[in-house]
Amino acid sequence: MDDRVHKPDRGIVDEKEILVGFLDYDRGVVERKLRGLSEADARASVVPSGWSMLELAWHLASMERRWLRWGFLAEPLGDPYPDSDETGSWHVDASATTESVLAGLRTVGETTARIVAAHDLDERSSLGGRFSADDEHAPPTLRWVLVYVIQEYSRHLGHLDIARELIDGETGE
């Protein structure tokens, strides 16, 4: 089985397609990093800061949801930070499984793609969710939000690389 994840084609010129393509790629790497791990290994912490690969995957899904739905669209979310406990540390519900977290990540990706398709990249985030009229800066554009989310994935994909290598020696995208 070929489980490699592919970046968007370099011939693509549509900016939305490129941005969504890189987000799809990033989510695919998260999924690949968790595939083949036991539930115990996915929940195991192998780094001094104490997070697990499953917690980091849930953080990434929650972060993308938070930025696109609560941030850009200003949709009310019951808890915009379901990935953090009262101390601010990442956590995932005890009933969550690797498959349920990855299914959530895929659902977030589908939602992001629909949002991007329906809005202009230069459109500013709505007020009332993450952003208010009292903020010092103007609400960010959809483009800014997408680039922010991509950089957040990029930062954490390296963490997943290291954690997976420490668990079972697997390396690569």
Coordinates of N, CA and C in Angstrom, one line a residue:
M1 N 0.8 -1.2 0.0 CA 0.0 0.0 0.0 C 0.9 1.2 0.0
D2 N 0.6 2.2 -0.8 CA 1.3 3.4 -0.9 C 0.6 4.4 0.0
D3 N 1.3 4.7 1.1 CA 0.7 5.7 2.1 C 1.4 7.0 2.1
R4 N 2.2 7.2 1.0 CA 2.8 8.6 0.9 C 1.8 9.6 0.7
V5 N 2.2 10.8 1.2 CA 1.3 12.0 1.1 C 1.9 12.9 0.1
H6 N 1.1 13.5 -0.8 CA 1.6 14.3 -1.9 C 1.3 15.7 -1.7
K7 N 2.3 16.6 -2.0 CA 2.1 18.0 -1.9 C 1.3 18.4 -3.2
P8 N 0.7 19.6 -3.2 CA 0.0 20.1 -4.4 C 1.0 20.2 -5.6
D9 N 0.5 19.9 -6.7 CA 1.3 20.0 -8.0 C 1.8 21.4 -8.1
R10 N 3.1 21.5 -8.5 CA 3.7 22.8 -8.7 C 3.2 23.6 -9.9
G11 N 2.4 22.9 -10.7 CA 1.8 23.6 -11.9 C 0.5 24.4 -11.5
I12 N 0.0 24.1 -10.3 CA -1.2 24.8 -9.9 C -0.9 26.3 -9.8
V13 N -1.8 27.1 -10.3 CA -1.7 28.6 -10.2 C -2.7 29.2 -9.4
D14 N -3.8 28.5 -9.1 CA -4.9 29.1 -8.3 C -4.5 29.1 -6.8
E15 N -4.5 30.3 -6.2 CA -4.0 30.4 -4.9 C -4.8 29.6 -3.9
K16 N -6.1 29.7 -4.0 CA -7.0 28.9 -3.1 C -6.6 27.4 -3.2
E17 N -6.4 26.9 -4.4 CA -6.1 25.5 -4.6 C -4.8 25.1 -4.0
I18 N -3.8 26.0 -4.1 CA -2.5 25.8 -3.4 C -2.6 25.8 -1.9
L19 N -3.3 26.7 -1.3 CA -3.4 26.8 0.1 C -4.2 25.6 0.7
V20 N -5.3 25.3 0.1 CA -6.1 24.1 0.5 C -5.3 22.8 0.3
G21 N -4.5 22.8 -0.8 CA -3.7 21.6 -1.1 C -2.6 21.4 -0.1
F22 N -2.0 22.5 0.4 CA -1.0 22.3 1.4 C -1.6 21.9 2.8
L23 N -2.8 22.4 3.1 CA -3.5 22.0 4.3 C -3.9 20.5 4.2
D24 N -4.3 20.1 3.0 CA -4.7 18.7 2.8 C -3.4 17.8 3.0
Y25 N -2.3 18.3 2.5 CA -1.0 17.6 2.6 C -0.6 17.5 4.1
D26 N -0.7 18.6 4.8 CA -0.4 18.6 6.2 C -1.2 17.7 7.0
R27 N -2.5 17.7 6.8 CA -3.4 16.7 7.5 C -3.1 15.3 7.2
G28 N -2.7 15.1 5.9 CA -2.3 13.7 5.5 C -1.1 13.2 6.2
V29 N -0.1 14.1 6.4 CA 1.1 13.8 7.2 C 0.7 13.4 8.6
V30 N -0.1 14.2 9.2 CA -0.6 13.9 10.6 C -1.2 12.5 10.6
E31 N -2.0 12.2 9.7 CA -2.7 10.9 9.6 C -1.6 9.8 9.4
R32 N -0.7 10.0 8.5 CA 0.3 9.0 8.2 C 1.2 8.7 9.5
K33 N 1.5 9.8 10.2 CA 2.3 9.6 11.4 C 1.6 8.8 12.5
L34 N 0.3 8.8 12.6 CA -0.4 8.1 13.6 C -0.8 6.7 13.1
R35 N -0.9 6.5 11.8 CA -1.2 5.1 11.3 C -0.2 4.1 11.8
G36 N -0.7 2.9 12.2 CA 0.1 1.8 12.6 C 0.6 1.9 14.0
L37 N 0.3 2.9 14.7 CA 0.6 2.9 16.2 C -0.5 2.3 16.9
S38 N -0.2 1.6 18.0 CA -1.2 1.1 18.9 C -1.9 2.3 19.6
E39 N -3.0 2.1 20.2 CA -3.7 3.2 20.9 C -2.8 3.6 22.1
A40 N -2.1 2.7 22.7 CA -1.2 3.0 23.8 C 0.0 3.9 23.4
D41 N 0.6 3.5 22.2 CA 1.7 4.3 21.7 C 1.2 5.7 21.3
A42 N 0.0 5.8 20.7 CA -0.5 7.1 20.2 C -0.8 8.0 21.4
R43 N -1.1 7.4 22.6 CA -1.3 8.2 23.8 C -0.1 8.4 24.7
A44 N 1.0 7.7 24.3 CA 2.2 7.8 25.1 C 3.0 9.1 24.9
S45 N 3.5 9.6 26.0 CA 4.4 10.8 25.9 C 5.8 10.3 25.8
V46 N 6.5 10.8 24.8 CA 7.9 10.5 24.7 C 8.8 11.7 24.7
V47 N 8.2 12.8 25.1 CA 9.0 14.1 25.1 C 8.8 14.7 26.5
P48 N 9.8 15.4 27.0 CA 9.8 16.0 28.3 C 8.5 16.9 28.6
S49 N 8.0 17.5 27.6 CA 6.9 18.4 27.9 C 5.6 17.7 28.1
G50 N 5.5 16.4 27.8 CA 4.4 15.5 28.3 C 3.3 15.3 27.3
W51 N 3.3 15.9 26.1 CA 2.2 15.7 25.2 C 2.4 14.3 24.4
S52 N 1.2 13.8 24.0 CA 1.3 12.6 23.1 C 1.0 12.9 21.7
M53 N 1.2 12.0 20.8 CA 0.9 12.2 19.4 C -0.6 12.4 19.2
L54 N -1.4 11.6 19.9 CA -2.8 11.8 19.8 C -3.3 13.2 20.3
E55 N -2.7 13.6 21.4 CA -3.1 15.0 21.9 C -2.7 16.0 20.8
L56 N -1.5 15.9 20.2 CA -1.1 16.9 19.2 C -2.0 16.9 18.0
A57 N -2.4 15.7 17.6 CA -3.3 15.6 16.4 C -4.6 16.3 16.8
W58 N -5.1 16.1 18.0 CA -6.4 16.7 18.4 C -6.2 18.2 18.5
H59 N -5.0 18.6 19.0 CA -4.7 20.1 19.0 C -4.8 20.7 17.6
L60 N -4.2 20.0 16.7 CA -4.2 20.5 15.3 C -5.6 20.6 14.7
A61 N -6.4 19.6 14.9 CA -7.8 19.6 14.4 C -8.6 20.8 15.1
S62 N -8.4 20.9 16.4 CA -9.1 22.0 17.2 C -8.6 23.3 16.8
M63 N -7.3 23.5 16.5 CA -6.7 24.8 16.1 C -7.3 25.2 14.8
E64 N -7.3 24.3 13.8 CA -7.9 24.6 12.5 C -9.4 25.0 12.6
R65 N -10.1 24.2 13.3 CA -11.5 24.5 13.6 C -11.7 25.9 14.2
R66 N -10.9 26.2 15.2 CA -10.9 27.4 16.0 C -10.7 28.6 15.0
W67 N -9.6 28.5 14.2 CA -9.3 29.7 13.4 C -10.3 29.9 12.2
L68 N -10.8 28.8 11.6 CA -11.7 29.0 10.5 C -13.1 29.3 10.9
R69 N -13.6 28.5 11.8 CA -15.1 28.7 12.2 C -15.3 29.8 13.2
W70 N -14.5 29.8 14.3 CA -14.7 30.8 15.4 C -14.0 32.1 15.0
G71 N -12.8 31.9 14.4 CA -12.0 33.1 14.0 C -12.6 33.8 12.7
F72 N -12.5 33.1 11.6 CA -12.9 33.7 10.4 C -14.4 33.9 10.3
L73 N -15.2 32.9 10.5 CA -16.6 33.0 10.4 C -17.3 33.6 11.6
A74 N -16.7 33.7 12.7 CA -17.3 34.1 14.0 C -18.5 33.2 14.4
E75 N -18.4 31.9 14.1 CA -19.4 31.0 14.5 C -19.3 30.8 16.0
P76 N -20.3 30.7 16.8 CA -20.2 30.4 18.2 C -19.8 28.9 18.3
L77 N -18.8 28.6 19.1 CA -18.4 27.3 19.4 C -18.5 27.1 20.9
G78 N -19.2 26.0 21.3 CA -19.4 25.8 22.7 C -18.1 26.0 23.5
D79 N -17.1 25.4 23.1 CA -15.7 25.5 23.7 C -14.7 25.6 22.5
P80 N -14.2 26.8 22.3 CA -13.3 27.0 21.2 C -11.9 26.3 21.5
Y81 N -11.7 25.9 22.7 CA -10.4 25.2 23.1 C -10.6 23.9 23.7
P82 N -11.3 22.9 23.0 CA -11.5 21.6 23.5 C -10.2 20.8 23.7
D83 N -9.1 21.3 23.1 CA -7.9 20.6 23.1 C -7.0 20.9 24.4
S84 N -7.5 21.8 25.2 CA -6.7 22.2 26.4 C -7.4 22.0 27.7
D85 N -6.7 21.6 28.7 CA -7.3 21.4 30.0 C -7.2 22.7 30.8
E86 N -7.6 22.7 32.0 CA -7.7 24.0 32.8 C -6.3 24.6 33.0
T87 N -5.2 23.8 32.8 CA -3.9 24.4 33.0 C -3.3 24.9 31.7
G88 N -4.1 24.6 30.6 CA -3.6 25.0 29.3 C -2.8 23.9 28.5
S89 N -2.6 22.8 29.2 CA -1.9 21.7 28.6 C -2.9 21.0 27.6
W90 N -2.3 20.4 26.5 CA -3.1 19.7 25.6 C -3.6 18.4 26.2
H91 N -4.8 18.1 25.8 CA -5.4 16.8 26.3 C -6.4 16.3 25.2
V92 N -6.7 15.0 25.3 CA -7.7 14.5 24.4 C -8.6 13.6 25.3
D93 N -9.9 13.6 25.1 CA -10.8 12.9 25.9 C -10.4 11.4 26.0
A94 N -10.6 10.8 27.2 CA -10.2 9.4 27.4 C -11.0 8.5 26.4
S95 N -12.2 8.8 26.0 CA -12.9 8.0 25.1 C -12.5 8.1 23.6
A96 N -11.7 9.1 23.3 CA -11.2 9.3 21.9 C -10.3 8.1 21.5
T97 N -10.4 7.8 20.2 CA -9.4 6.8 19.7 C -8.6 7.5 18.5
T98 N -7.6 6.8 18.1 CA -6.9 7.4 17.0 C -7.8 7.6 15.8
E99 N -8.6 6.6 15.5 CA -9.6 6.8 14.4 C -10.5 7.9 14.5
S100 N -11.1 8.1 15.7 CA -12.0 9.2 16.0 C -11.3 10.6 15.8
V101 N -10.1 10.7 16.3 CA -9.4 12.0 16.2 C -9.1 12.2 14.7
L102 N -8.6 11.2 14.0 CA -8.3 11.4 12.5 C -9.6 11.7 11.7
A103 N -10.7 11.0 12.1 CA -12.0 11.4 11.4 C -12.3 12.8 11.7
G104 N -12.1 13.3 12.9 CA -12.3 14.7 13.2 C -11.5 15.6 12.4
L105 N -10.2 15.2 12.2 CA -9.3 16.0 11.4 C -9.7 16.1 10.0
R106 N -10.2 15.0 9.4 CA -10.7 15.0 8.0 C -12.0 15.8 7.9
T107 N -12.8 15.8 8.9 CA -14.0 16.6 8.9 C -13.7 18.1 8.9
V108 N -12.7 18.5 9.8 CA -12.3 19.8 9.8 C -11.7 20.3 8.4
G109 N -11.0 19.4 7.8 CA -10.5 19.7 6.5 C -11.6 19.9 5.4
E110 N -12.6 19.1 5.5 CA -13.7 19.3 4.6 C -14.4 20.6 4.8
T111 N -14.6 21.0 6.1 CA -15.2 22.3 6.4 C -14.3 23.4 5.9
T112 N -13.0 23.3 6.2 CA -12.1 24.4 5.7 C -12.2 24.6 4.2
A113 N -12.2 23.5 3.4 CA -12.3 23.5 2.0 C -13.6 24.2 1.6
R114 N -14.7 24.0 2.2 CA -16.0 24.6 1.9 C -15.9 26.1 2.2
I115 N -15.3 26.5 3.3 CA -15.2 27.9 3.7 C -14.4 28.6 2.7
V116 N -13.2 28.0 2.3 CA -12.4 28.7 1.3 C -13.1 28.8 0.0
A117 N -13.8 27.8 -0.4 CA -14.5 27.9 -1.7 C -15.6 29.0 -1.7
A118 N -16.2 29.3 -0.6 CA -17.3 30.2 -0.5 C -16.9 31.7 -0.2
H119 N -15.6 31.9 0.0 CA -15.1 33.3 0.4 C -13.9 33.7 -0.4
D120 N -13.7 35.0 -0.5 CA -12.6 35.6 -1.1 C -11.4 35.6 -0.2
L121 N -10.2 35.3 -0.7 CA -9.0 35.3 0.2 C -8.8 36.7 0.9
D122 N -9.2 37.8 0.3 CA -9.0 39.1 0.8 C -10.1 39.5 1.8
E123 N -11.1 38.6 2.0 CA -12.2 38.9 2.9 C -11.7 38.9 4.4
R124 N -12.1 39.9 5.1 CA -11.6 40.0 6.5 C -12.5 39.0 7.4
S125 N -11.9 38.5 8.5 CA -12.7 37.7 9.4 C -13.8 38.5 10.0
S126 N -14.9 37.8 10.3 CA -16.1 38.4 10.9 C -15.8 38.8 12.3
L127 N -16.5 39.8 12.8 CA -16.4 40.2 14.2 C -17.4 39.4 15.0
G128 N -17.1 39.1 16.3 CA -18.0 38.5 17.2 C -17.5 37.1 17.6
G129 N -16.6 36.5 17.0 CA -16.0 35.3 17.5 C -14.7 35.5 18.2
R130 N -13.6 35.2 17.5 CA -12.3 35.4 18.0 C -11.9 36.9 18.0
F131 N -12.5 37.6 17.1 CA -12.1 39.0 16.9 C -13.3 40.0 17.3
S132 N -12.9 41.1 17.8 CA -13.9 42.1 18.1 C -13.5 43.5 17.6
A133 N -14.4 44.4 17.6 CA -14.1 45.8 17.2 C -13.1 46.5 18.2
D134 N -13.0 45.9 19.4 CA -12.1 46.5 20.3 C -10.6 46.1 20.1
D135 N -10.4 45.1 19.2 CA -9.0 44.7 19.0 C -8.2 45.8 18.4
E136 N -6.9 45.8 18.8 CA -5.9 46.8 18.3 C -5.7 46.8 16.8
H137 N -5.8 45.6 16.2 CA -5.6 45.4 14.8 C -6.9 45.0 14.1
A138 N -6.9 45.2 12.8 CA -8.0 44.8 12.0 C -8.1 43.3 12.0
P139 N -9.3 42.7 11.9 CA -9.4 41.2 11.8 C -8.6 40.7 10.6
P140 N -8.0 39.6 10.7 CA -7.2 39.1 9.5 C -8.0 38.7 8.4
T141 N -7.4 38.7 7.2 CA -8.1 38.1 6.0 C -8.1 36.6 6.0
L142 N -8.9 36.0 5.2 CA -8.9 34.6 5.0 C -7.5 34.1 4.6
R143 N -6.9 34.8 3.8 CA -5.5 34.4 3.3 C -4.6 34.3 4.5
W144 N -4.6 35.4 5.4 CA -3.8 35.4 6.6 C -4.1 34.2 7.5
V145 N -5.4 33.9 7.7 CA -5.8 32.8 8.6 C -5.2 31.5 8.0
L146 N -5.4 31.3 6.7 CA -4.9 30.0 6.1 C -3.4 29.9 6.2
V147 N -2.7 31.0 6.0 CA -1.2 30.9 6.1 C -0.8 30.7 7.6
Y148 N -1.5 31.3 8.5 CA -1.3 31.0 9.9 C -1.5 29.6 10.3
V149 N -2.6 29.0 9.8 CA -2.9 27.6 10.1 C -1.8 26.7 9.5
I150 N -1.4 27.0 8.2 CA -0.3 26.2 7.6 C 1.0 26.3 8.4
Q151 N 1.3 27.4 8.9 CA 2.6 27.5 9.7 C 2.4 26.8 11.0
E152 N 1.2 26.8 11.6 CA 1.0 26.0 12.8 C 1.2 24.5 12.6
Y153 N 0.6 24.0 11.5 CA 0.8 22.6 11.1 C 2.3 22.4 10.9
S154 N 3.0 23.2 10.2 CA 4.4 23.0 9.8 C 5.2 22.9 11.1
R155 N 5.0 23.7 12.0 CA 5.7 23.7 13.3 C 5.5 22.3 14.0
H156 N 4.3 21.9 14.1 CA 3.9 20.7 14.8 C 4.2 19.4 14.1
L157 N 4.3 19.4 12.7 CA 4.6 18.2 12.0 C 6.0 17.8 12.3
G158 N 6.9 18.7 12.6 CA 8.3 18.3 13.0 C 8.2 17.6 14.4
H159 N 7.4 18.1 15.3 CA 7.2 17.5 16.6 C 6.7 16.0 16.4
L160 N 5.7 15.8 15.5 CA 5.2 14.5 15.3 C 6.3 13.6 14.7
D161 N 7.2 14.2 13.8 CA 8.3 13.4 13.2 C 9.2 12.8 14.3
I162 N 9.5 13.7 15.2 CA 10.4 13.3 16.3 C 9.8 12.3 17.2
A163 N 8.5 12.5 17.6 CA 7.8 11.6 18.5 C 7.7 10.2 17.9
R164 N 7.3 10.2 16.6 CA 7.2 8.9 15.9 C 8.5 8.1 15.9
E165 N 9.6 8.8 15.6 CA 10.9 8.2 15.5 C 11.3 7.7 16.9
L166 N 11.0 8.4 18.0 CA 11.3 7.9 19.3 C 10.4 6.7 19.7
I167 N 9.2 6.6 19.2 CA 8.4 5.5 19.5 C 8.8 4.2 18.8
D168 N 9.0 4.3 17.5 CA 9.3 3.0 16.8 C 10.3 3.1 15.7
G169 N 11.0 4.3 15.6 CA 12.1 4.4 14.6 C 11.6 4.9 13.3
E170 N 10.3 5.0 13.0 CA 9.9 5.4 11.7 C 10.2 6.8 11.4
T171 N 10.7 7.1 10.2 CA 11.0 8.5 9.8 C 10.3 8.7 8.4
G172 N 10.4 10.0 8.0 CA 9.9 10.4 6.7 C 8.5 11.0 6.8
E173 N 8.1 11.6 5.7 CA 6.8 12.2 5.6 C 5.7 11.2 5.6

